[in-house]
mmCIF file of C-alpha atoms and ligand atoms in Angstrom:
data_model
loop_
_atom_site.group_PDB
_atom_site.id
_atom_site.type_symbol
_atom_site.label_atom_id
_atom_site.label_comp_id
_atom_site.label_asym_id
_atom_site.label_seq_id
_atom_site.Cartn_x
_atom_site.Cartn_y
_atom_site.Cartn_z
ATOM 1 C CA MET H 200 12.778 7.120 10.556
ATOM 2 C CA ALA H 201 10.487 9.017 8.205
ATOM 3 C CA GLU H 202 9.959 12.777 8.021
ATOM 4 C CA ALA H 203 7.157 12.861 10.616
ATOM 5 C CA ALA H 204 8.224 10.626 13.495
ATOM 6 C CA SER H 205 5.905 7.860 14.559
ATOM 7 C CA ARG H 206 4.464 8.010 18.071
ATOM 8 C CA ILE H 207 4.673 4.214 18.222
ATOM 9 C CA THR H 208 7.631 2.577 19.961
ATOM 10 C CA ALA H 209 8.996 -0.928 19.347
ATOM 11 C CA GLU H 210 10.640 -2.877 22.129
ATOM 12 C CA ILE H 211 12.371 -5.091 19.587
ATOM 13 C CA ASP H 212 15.450 -4.288 17.493
ATOM 14 C CA PHE H 213 14.728 -5.103 13.851
ATOM 15 C CA ASP H 214 18.451 -5.606 13.151
ATOM 16 C CA GLN H 215 19.115 -8.090 15.939
ATOM 17 C CA GLN H 216 19.857 -11.731 15.062
ATOM 18 C CA GLY H 217 17.625 -14.475 16.476
ATOM 19 C CA ARG H 218 13.999 -14.462 17.618
ATOM 20 C CA GLN H 219 12.379 -11.523 19.366
ATOM 21 C CA ALA H 220 8.792 -11.493 20.585
ATOM 22 C CA GLY H 221 7.226 -8.370 22.023
ATOM 23 C CA TYR H 222 4.939 -5.464 21.328
ATOM 24 C CA LEU H 223 4.617 -2.267 19.420
ATOM 25 C CA ARG H 224 3.247 0.344 21.805
ATOM 26 C CA ALA H 225 0.847 2.920 20.426
ATOM 27 C CA PRO H 226 -0.134 5.740 22.795
ATOM 28 C CA LEU H 227 -3.843 6.015 23.482
ATOM 29 C CA SER H 228 -5.203 8.542 25.935
ATOM 30 C CA ARG H 229 -8.442 7.265 27.469
ATOM 31 C CA ASN H 230 -10.629 7.891 30.509
ATOM 32 C CA THR H 231 -8.764 5.316 32.612
ATOM 33 C CA SER H 232 -5.293 6.540 31.591
ATOM 34 C CA GLY H 233 -4.046 9.683 29.867
ATOM 35 C CA TRP H 234 -0.704 7.967 29.231
ATOM 36 C CA GLY H 235 -2.117 4.594 28.277
ATOM 37 C CA VAL H 236 -0.797 2.471 25.421
ATOM 38 C CA ILE H 237 -2.178 -0.203 23.134
ATOM 39 C CA GLU H 238 0.158 -3.193 22.732
ATOM 40 C CA ILE H 239 0.339 -4.784 19.278
ATOM 41 C CA PRO H 240 2.008 -8.241 19.212
ATOM 42 C CA ILE H 241 5.055 -8.567 16.954
ATOM 43 C CA VAL H 242 7.588 -11.344 16.407
ATOM 44 C CA VAL H 243 10.761 -10.860 14.368
ATOM 45 C CA VAL H 244 12.957 -13.800 13.377
ATOM 46 C CA LYS H 245 16.285 -12.918 11.766
ATOM 47 C CA ASN H 246 19.237 -15.042 10.814
ATOM 48 C CA GLY H 247 22.112 -14.557 8.381
ATOM 49 C CA SER H 248 21.373 -12.561 5.265
ATOM 50 C CA GLY H 249 18.404 -12.780 2.919
ATOM 51 C CA PRO H 250 15.144 -11.040 2.127
ATOM 52 C CA THR H 251 12.792 -9.512 4.679
ATOM 53 C CA LEU H 252 9.215 -10.823 4.645
ATOM 54 C CA LEU H 253 6.189 -9.236 6.314
ATOM 55 C CA PHE H 254 3.198 -11.401 7.325
ATOM 56 C CA THR H 255 0.163 -9.559 8.694
ATOM 57 C CA GLY H 256 -3.142 -10.796 10.114
ATOM 58 C CA GLY H 257 -5.920 -9.118 12.051
ATOM 59 C CA ILE H 258 -5.951 -5.808 10.194
ATOM 60 C CA HIS H 259 -9.658 -6.629 10.336
ATOM 61 C CA GLY H 260 -10.586 -7.999 13.745
ATOM 62 C CA ASP H 261 -13.274 -10.478 12.662
ATOM 63 C CA GLU H 262 -11.032 -12.424 10.260
ATOM 64 C CA TYR H 263 -9.791 -15.380 12.276
ATOM 65 C CA GLU H 264 -7.838 -17.735 10.003
ATOM 66 C CA PRO H 265 -5.066 -15.154 9.363
ATOM 67 C CA GLN H 266 -4.665 -14.494 13.096
ATOM 68 C CA ILE H 267 -4.370 -18.215 13.806
ATOM 69 C CA ALA H 268 -1.925 -18.931 10.968
ATOM 70 C CA VAL H 269 0.382 -15.937 11.527
ATOM 71 C CA SER H 270 0.497 -16.334 15.319
ATOM 72 C CA GLU H 271 1.250 -20.050 14.961
ATOM 73 C CA LEU H 272 4.151 -19.342 12.606
ATOM 74 C CA ALA H 273 5.343 -16.589 14.960
ATOM 75 C CA ARG H 274 5.421 -19.075 17.843
ATOM 76 C CA THR H 275 7.155 -21.870 15.953
ATOM 77 C CA LEU H 276 9.499 -20.440 13.286
ATOM 78 C CA ASP H 277 13.005 -21.587 14.233
ATOM 79 C CA PRO H 278 15.657 -18.913 13.542
ATOM 80 C CA ALA H 279 18.163 -21.664 12.684
ATOM 81 C CA THR H 280 16.038 -22.536 9.613
ATOM 82 C CA VAL H 281 15.881 -18.912 8.384
ATOM 83 C CA GLN H 282 18.136 -17.004 5.998
ATOM 84 C CA GLY H 283 16.818 -13.458 6.112
ATOM 85 C CA ARG H 284 14.217 -11.812 8.305
ATOM 86 C CA VAL H 285 10.532 -12.528 8.941
ATOM 87 C CA ILE H 286 8.384 -9.822 10.589
ATOM 88 C CA MET H 287 5.076 -11.227 11.860
ATOM 89 C CA LEU H 288 2.108 -9.208 13.151
ATOM 90 C CA PRO H 289 -0.771 -11.647 13.804
ATOM 91 C CA ALA H 290 -3.185 -9.065 15.262
ATOM 92 C CA VAL H 291 -2.331 -5.676 13.761
ATOM 93 C CA ASN H 292 -5.615 -4.031 14.721
ATOM 94 C CA ILE H 293 -5.599 -5.491 18.232
ATOM 95 C CA PRO H 294 -8.559 -3.405 19.530
ATOM 96 C CA ALA H 295 -10.686 -4.714 16.629
ATOM 97 C CA VAL H 296 -9.373 -8.262 17.165
ATOM 98 C CA MET H 297 -10.356 -8.221 20.844
ATOM 99 C CA ASN H 298 -13.701 -6.608 19.937
ATOM 100 C CA ASP H 299 -14.353 -9.174 17.153
ATOM 101 C CA THR H 300 -15.187 -6.463 14.640
ATOM 102 C CA ARG H 301 -13.902 -5.340 11.252
ATOM 103 C CA LEU H 302 -13.532 -1.729 12.380
ATOM 104 C CA SER H 303 -11.474 -0.594 15.348
ATOM 105 C CA PRO H 304 -13.681 0.295 18.339
ATOM 106 C CA VAL H 305 -11.091 2.951 19.300
ATOM 107 C CA ASP H 306 -11.755 5.240 16.347
ATOM 108 C CA ASP H 307 -14.453 3.408 14.342
ATOM 109 C CA ARG H 308 -12.064 3.203 11.372
ATOM 110 C CA ASP H 309 -11.261 0.408 8.916
ATOM 111 C CA MET H 310 -7.456 0.289 9.224
ATOM 112 C CA ASN H 311 -7.242 -1.076 5.685
ATOM 113 C CA ARG H 312 -8.667 2.225 4.424
ATOM 114 C CA CYS H 313 -6.186 4.381 6.380
ATOM 115 C CA PHE H 314 -2.932 3.900 4.419
ATOM 116 C CA PRO H 315 -0.432 5.504 4.108
ATOM 117 C CA GLY H 316 -1.633 6.749 7.470
ATOM 118 C CA ASP H 317 -0.834 9.728 9.657
ATOM 119 C CA PRO H 318 1.506 9.755 12.681
ATOM 120 C CA ARG H 319 -0.669 12.445 14.307
ATOM 121 C CA GLY H 320 -3.949 10.816 13.324
ATOM 122 C CA THR H 321 -6.304 8.398 15.037
ATOM 123 C CA PHE H 322 -5.130 5.003 16.340
ATOM 124 C CA SER H 323 -5.763 3.247 13.004
ATOM 125 C CA GLU H 324 -4.067 6.045 11.039
ATOM 126 C CA MET H 325 -1.071 6.018 13.422
ATOM 127 C CA VAL H 326 -0.589 2.235 13.020
ATOM 128 C CA ALA H 327 -1.026 2.464 9.238
ATOM 129 C CA HIS H 328 1.672 5.147 9.139
ATOM 130 C CA TYR H 329 4.031 2.994 11.237
ATOM 131 C CA LEU H 330 3.605 0.060 8.869
ATOM 132 C CA ASP H 331 4.077 2.286 5.814
ATOM 133 C CA ALA H 332 6.918 4.524 6.996
ATOM 134 C CA VAL H 333 8.856 2.326 9.441
ATOM 135 C CA ILE H 334 8.232 -1.342 8.539
ATOM 136 C CA LEU H 335 7.751 -1.346 4.749
ATOM 137 C CA PRO H 336 11.124 0.271 3.905
ATOM 138 C CA MET H 337 12.721 -2.905 5.344
ATOM 139 C CA VAL H 338 10.469 -5.330 3.449
ATOM 140 C CA ASP H 339 11.063 -7.275 0.201
ATOM 141 C CA ALA H 340 7.777 -9.220 0.133
ATOM 142 C CA SER H 341 4.481 -8.957 2.006
ATOM 143 C CA VAL H 342 1.576 -11.325 2.562
ATOM 144 C CA ASP H 343 -1.401 -9.534 4.127
ATOM 145 C CA LEU H 344 -3.887 -12.221 5.142
ATOM 146 C CA HIS H 345 -7.603 -11.551 5.155
ATOM 147 C CA THR H 346 -10.950 -13.318 4.951
ATOM 148 C CA ALA H 347 -14.325 -11.946 3.953
ATOM 149 C CA GLY H 348 -15.125 -11.388 7.645
ATOM 150 C CA HIS H 349 -18.760 -11.385 8.694
ATOM 151 C CA SER H 350 -20.053 -9.794 5.516
ATOM 152 C CA SER H 351 -19.353 -12.576 2.997
ATOM 153 C CA ASP H 352 -17.832 -15.969 2.409
ATOM 154 C CA ALA H 353 -14.900 -16.245 0.001
ATOM 155 C CA ALA H 354 -13.673 -18.993 -2.290
ATOM 156 C CA LEU H 355 -10.298 -19.793 -0.685
ATOM 157 C CA SER H 356 -7.810 -17.668 -2.563
ATOM 158 C CA THR H 357 -4.798 -15.445 -2.742
ATOM 159 C CA ASN H 358 -5.190 -12.141 -4.516
ATOM 160 C CA MET H 359 -3.092 -9.485 -6.191
ATOM 161 C CA HIS H 360 -3.457 -6.420 -8.343
ATOM 162 C CA TYR H 361 -2.504 -6.249 -11.991
ATOM 163 C CA ILE H 362 1.140 -5.053 -12.197
ATOM 164 C CA ALA H 363 2.278 -3.173 -15.310
ATOM 165 C CA ASP H 364 5.890 -4.415 -15.086
ATOM 166 C CA PRO H 365 5.899 -7.891 -16.740
ATOM 167 C CA ASP H 366 8.664 -9.245 -14.471
ATOM 168 C CA GLY H 367 6.848 -8.085 -11.343
ATOM 169 C CA MET H 368 3.615 -9.595 -12.661
ATOM 170 C CA ALA H 369 5.247 -12.950 -13.444
ATOM 171 C CA ARG H 370 6.972 -13.087 -10.082
ATOM 172 C CA THR H 371 3.768 -12.303 -8.170
ATOM 173 C CA LEU H 372 1.815 -14.950 -10.126
ATOM 174 C CA ALA H 373 4.602 -17.436 -9.281
ATOM 175 C CA ALA H 374 4.458 -16.405 -5.608
ATOM 176 C CA ALA H 375 0.693 -17.040 -5.615
ATOM 177 C CA GLU H 376 1.215 -20.512 -7.132
ATOM 178 C CA ALA H 377 3.806 -21.189 -4.443
ATOM 179 C CA PHE H 378 1.351 -20.123 -1.712
ATOM 180 C CA GLY H 379 -0.978 -22.702 -3.214
ATOM 181 C CA ALA H 380 -4.544 -21.556 -2.493
ATOM 182 C CA PRO H 381 -7.170 -23.111 -4.818
ATOM 183 C CA TYR H 382 -7.636 -19.746 -6.582
ATOM 184 C CA ASN H 383 -5.489 -16.659 -7.170
ATOM 185 C CA VAL H 384 -7.508 -13.571 -8.090
ATOM 186 C CA VAL H 385 -6.006 -10.705 -10.085
ATOM 187 C CA PHE H 386 -8.436 -7.991 -9.257
ATOM 188 C CA SER H 387 -9.654 -4.484 -9.599
ATOM 189 C CA GLY H 388 -11.041 -3.494 -6.213
ATOM 190 C CA VAL H 389 -13.917 -1.209 -5.377
ATOM 191 C CA ASP H 390 -11.804 0.975 -3.056
ATOM 192 C CA GLU H 391 -8.063 0.270 -3.212
ATOM 193 C CA GLY H 392 -6.174 3.543 -2.841
ATOM 194 C CA ALA H 393 -5.860 3.432 0.961
ATOM 195 C CA THR H 394 -5.153 -0.264 1.640
ATOM 196 C CA LEU H 395 -1.949 -1.810 3.006
ATOM 197 C CA THR H 396 -1.630 -3.531 -0.370
ATOM 198 C CA SER H 397 -1.591 -0.150 -2.123
ATOM 199 C CA SER H 398 1.211 1.047 0.184
ATOM 200 C CA VAL H 399 3.197 -2.143 -0.416
ATOM 201 C CA GLU H 400 2.789 -1.815 -4.188
ATOM 202 C CA ARG H 401 3.725 1.890 -4.220
ATOM 203 C CA ARG H 402 7.092 0.817 -2.819
ATOM 204 C CA GLY H 403 7.586 -1.857 -5.485
ATOM 205 C CA ILE H 404 7.439 -4.655 -2.900
ATOM 206 C CA LEU H 405 6.103 -8.097 -3.879
ATOM 207 C CA SER H 406 2.554 -8.210 -2.522
ATOM 208 C CA LEU H 407 0.011 -10.975 -1.962
ATOM 209 C CA GLY H 408 -3.306 -10.831 -0.159
ATOM 210 C CA THR H 409 -5.545 -13.712 0.848
ATOM 211 C CA GLU H 410 -9.233 -14.431 1.320
ATOM 212 C CA VAL H 411 -9.215 -17.631 3.356
ATOM 213 C CA GLY H 412 -12.673 -17.732 4.892
ATOM 214 C CA GLY H 413 -15.566 -15.575 5.981
ATOM 215 C CA TRP H 414 -19.156 -15.703 7.208
ATOM 216 C CA GLY H 415 -17.962 -14.975 10.726
ATOM 217 C CA ARG H 416 -16.591 -18.429 11.486
ATOM 218 C CA VAL H 417 -13.253 -20.221 11.393
ATOM 219 C CA ASN H 418 -12.970 -22.079 8.086
ATOM 220 C CA ILE H 419 -10.983 -25.263 8.797
ATOM 221 C CA GLU H 420 -9.688 -25.580 5.239
ATOM 222 C CA GLY H 421 -8.919 -21.845 5.220
ATOM 223 C CA VAL H 422 -6.667 -22.208 8.263
ATOM 224 C CA ARG H 423 -4.921 -25.176 6.632
ATOM 225 C CA ILE H 424 -4.306 -23.268 3.408
ATOM 226 C CA ALA H 425 -3.068 -20.158 5.238
ATOM 227 C CA ARG H 426 -0.739 -22.191 7.451
ATOM 228 C CA ARG H 427 0.657 -24.202 4.544
ATOM 229 C CA GLY H 428 0.786 -21.140 2.283
ATOM 230 C CA LEU H 429 3.007 -19.139 4.641
ATOM 231 C CA ARG H 430 5.454 -22.067 4.927
ATOM 232 C CA ARG H 431 5.479 -22.529 1.170
ATOM 233 C CA PHE H 432 5.948 -18.769 0.653
ATOM 234 C CA LEU H 433 8.991 -18.821 2.978
ATOM 235 C CA ASN H 434 10.490 -21.511 0.752
ATOM 236 C CA PHE H 435 9.560 -19.623 -2.431
ATOM 237 C CA MET H 436 11.455 -16.570 -1.167
ATOM 238 C CA GLU H 437 14.371 -18.862 -0.209
ATOM 239 C CA VAL H 438 14.172 -17.680 3.391
ATOM 240 C CA THR H 439 13.664 -21.312 4.456
ATOM 241 C CA GLU H 440 14.266 -24.676 2.804
ATOM 242 C CA THR H 441 11.831 -26.581 4.974
ATOM 243 C CA GLY H 442 10.620 -29.982 3.840
ATOM 244 C CA LEU H 443 6.853 -29.983 3.178
ATOM 245 C CA GLU H 444 4.395 -32.861 3.215
ATOM 246 C CA GLU H 445 4.935 -35.430 0.456
ATOM 247 C CA ASP H 446 1.469 -35.077 -1.053
ATOM 248 C CA ASP H 447 1.851 -31.341 -1.057
ATOM 249 C CA ASP H 448 1.469 -30.232 -4.662
ATOM 250 C CA PRO H 449 -1.373 -27.697 -4.653
ATOM 251 C CA LYS H 450 -2.755 -26.382 -7.932
ATOM 252 C CA THR H 451 -3.795 -22.749 -8.142
ATOM 253 C CA ARG H 452 -6.312 -21.512 -10.716
ATOM 254 C CA HIS H 453 -5.577 -17.922 -11.807
ATOM 255 C CA MET H 454 -8.720 -15.799 -12.014
ATOM 256 C CA GLN H 455 -9.561 -12.139 -12.524
ATOM 257 C CA VAL H 456 -12.058 -9.594 -11.313
ATOM 258 C CA SER H 457 -11.733 -6.917 -13.944
ATOM 259 C CA ASP H 458 -14.360 -4.288 -13.192
ATOM 260 C CA ARG H 459 -17.631 -3.385 -11.503
ATOM 261 C CA ALA H 460 -19.610 -5.772 -13.698
ATOM 262 C CA ASN H 461 -18.123 -8.573 -11.548
ATOM 263 C CA TYR H 462 -19.914 -7.118 -8.505
ATOM 264 C CA SER H 463 -23.581 -7.213 -7.531
ATOM 265 C CA PHE H 464 -24.798 -4.617 -5.047
ATOM 266 C CA ALA H 465 -27.939 -4.564 -2.923
ATOM 267 C CA PRO H 466 -30.410 -2.043 -4.428
ATOM 268 C CA ALA H 467 -32.153 -1.617 -1.070
ATOM 269 C CA ALA H 468 -31.761 -2.507 2.589
ATOM 270 C CA GLY H 469 -33.261 -5.884 3.410
ATOM 271 C CA LEU H 470 -32.757 -9.474 4.460
ATOM 272 C CA PHE H 471 -30.545 -11.107 1.830
ATOM 273 C CA GLU H 472 -30.995 -14.739 0.850
ATOM 274 C CA PRO H 473 -27.983 -15.875 -1.242
ATOM 275 C CA CYS H 474 -28.574 -18.480 -3.965
ATOM 276 C CA ASN H 475 -25.055 -19.891 -4.308
ATOM 277 C CA LEU H 476 -21.998 -20.836 -2.295
ATOM 278 C CA ALA H 477 -18.560 -19.350 -2.939
ATOM 279 C CA GLY H 478 -16.847 -21.487 -5.593
ATOM 280 C CA ASP H 479 -20.095 -22.221 -7.487
ATOM 281 C CA THR H 480 -20.250 -21.672 -11.246
ATOM 282 C CA VAL H 481 -22.786 -18.915 -11.984
ATOM 283 C CA ARG H 482 -24.294 -17.263 -15.080
ATOM 284 C CA SER H 483 -25.117 -13.695 -15.972
ATOM 285 C CA GLY H 484 -28.784 -12.966 -15.275
ATOM 286 C CA ASP H 485 -29.142 -15.759 -12.732
ATOM 287 C CA PRO H 486 -30.281 -14.696 -9.262
ATOM 288 C CA ALA H 487 -27.383 -13.988 -6.863
ATOM 289 C CA GLY H 488 -30.055 -13.831 -4.193
ATOM 290 C CA TYR H 489 -33.284 -12.294 -3.017
ATOM 291 C CA LEU H 490 -33.855 -9.307 -0.765
ATOM 292 C CA HIS H 491 -36.732 -10.016 1.611
ATOM 293 C CA PHE H 492 -38.874 -7.433 3.412
ATOM 294 C CA VAL H 493 -40.392 -9.554 6.151
ATOM 295 C CA GLU H 494 -41.527 -6.474 8.087
ATOM 296 C CA ASP H 495 -43.919 -5.629 5.268
ATOM 297 C CA VAL H 496 -46.759 -8.087 4.494
ATOM 298 C CA ASP H 497 -47.163 -9.009 0.823
ATOM 299 C CA HIS H 498 -43.946 -7.133 -0.137
ATOM 300 C CA GLU H 499 -42.442 -9.168 -2.992
ATOM 301 C CA PRO H 500 -38.727 -9.972 -2.638
ATOM 302 C CA ILE H 501 -36.305 -8.167 -4.984
ATOM 303 C CA LYS H 502 -34.171 -10.434 -7.168
ATOM 304 C CA VAL H 503 -30.474 -9.412 -7.360
ATOM 305 C CA THR H 504 -28.722 -10.896 -10.401
ATOM 306 C CA TYR H 505 -25.180 -11.674 -11.496
ATOM 307 C CA LYS H 506 -23.851 -9.402 -14.231
ATOM 308 C CA ARG H 507 -21.273 -11.886 -15.568
ATOM 309 C CA ASP H 508 -20.764 -15.606 -16.085
ATOM 310 C CA GLY H 509 -18.005 -17.025 -13.909
ATOM 311 C CA VAL H 510 -17.167 -18.567 -10.558
ATOM 312 C CA LEU H 511 -18.528 -17.014 -7.368
ATOM 313 C CA TRP H 512 -15.579 -15.507 -5.407
ATOM 314 C CA MET H 513 -17.611 -13.808 -2.647
ATOM 315 C CA SER H 514 -21.106 -14.541 -1.488
ATOM 316 C CA ALA H 515 -22.890 -12.355 1.069
ATOM 317 C CA GLY H 516 -24.590 -14.044 3.961
ATOM 318 C CA PRO H 517 -24.844 -11.768 6.968
ATOM 319 C CA GLY H 518 -28.638 -11.722 6.810
ATOM 320 C CA ARG H 519 -29.389 -8.008 6.797
ATOM 321 C CA VAL H 520 -27.655 -5.850 4.242
ATOM 322 C CA ALA H 521 -27.694 -2.111 3.609
ATOM 323 C CA ARG H 522 -28.461 -0.466 0.282
ATOM 324 C CA GLY H 523 -25.155 -0.432 -1.669
ATOM 325 C CA ASP H 524 -23.604 -3.450 0.105
ATOM 326 C CA THR H 525 -21.765 -5.900 -2.151
ATOM 327 C CA VAL H 526 -23.732 -9.157 -2.129
ATOM 328 C CA ALA H 527 -21.774 -11.120 -4.754
ATOM 329 C CA VAL H 528 -18.418 -10.964 -6.567
ATOM 330 C CA VAL H 529 -17.872 -13.151 -9.621
ATOM 331 C CA MET H 530 -14.410 -14.082 -10.936
ATOM 332 C CA ASN H 531 -13.378 -15.188 -14.439
ATOM 333 C CA GLU H 532 -10.411 -17.106 -15.848
ATOM 334 C CA TYR H 533 -7.358 -14.836 -15.932
ATOM 335 C CA THR H 534 -6.772 -13.792 -19.529
ATOM 336 C CA GLY H 535 -3.252 -12.472 -19.043
ATOM 337 C CA GLY H 536 -4.233 -8.992 -20.155
ATOM 338 C CA ARG H 537 -4.067 -5.624 -18.448
ATOM 339 C CA LEU H 538 -6.842 -4.934 -15.945
HETATM 340 ZN ZN1 LIG A 1763 -9.971 -8.062 5.774
#
């Protein structure tokens, strides 16, 4: 184990052959119990020799499709079909999952802004540290599944960062095509230094993210793509050789989000009316939406525009937004260049 020992205990043995289902136990002192724990579901399936894959859902509690897809695979993956090891955590931030919120109600933190974490920190920091220091050293490839949560809707997609090493870049693009979402977005994020993805990449591990829904509901097609994508990714990594449906030949369009000009932010707090759906073709200067001030008679709405031509990756739709919230993200065809 790493220099500073984790306070989290695992009741499963990561080196044991076969299927193990259980919990990670993170200590949490609370009013009802000074020695209480929080139990995080984990399933490990190991057989023979081969790569170790990590599938995570529920790092944000209000993103449902990943939780459904990862927990279904965790229930059904047959060890006899596996060569290697698959570590599945369908509800990493279990307090946020049960609270149906992006942030953890335990410490009011976004776990995906806590990496590489701190074993002596808050609940979210402690779990982030466990993933970074205990789990990731075992892992060869990671798929961290997300949606746009309540704040936006997303064109159904995998995503990845630009990787300087050409072999790593080519392999990750191939992995995204294997996953088979309609889009794969090579992107430059607004705040990426403290995400699970950043920890995975620092260790040179193959990394994919997803955005398979949003707007605070379960996207039926998003669940289907996540479910199929995980199975196809297992085959891509040669951990399984499972037969897939005959008509199953998805085409993935590689896109990029290169800088802040792909983003539109709300210039004020208000009630946001979006003008397009995720996946729509949009043009620079067109309205992304209108901010309404219904509390104020005769207050003209503010038009928020797109800064680039492209395809709408994320479209806000929570109703009320705060000043500085992202209300639209546009993606462009991937040019193959450095981002
Ligand atoms: Zn998320």
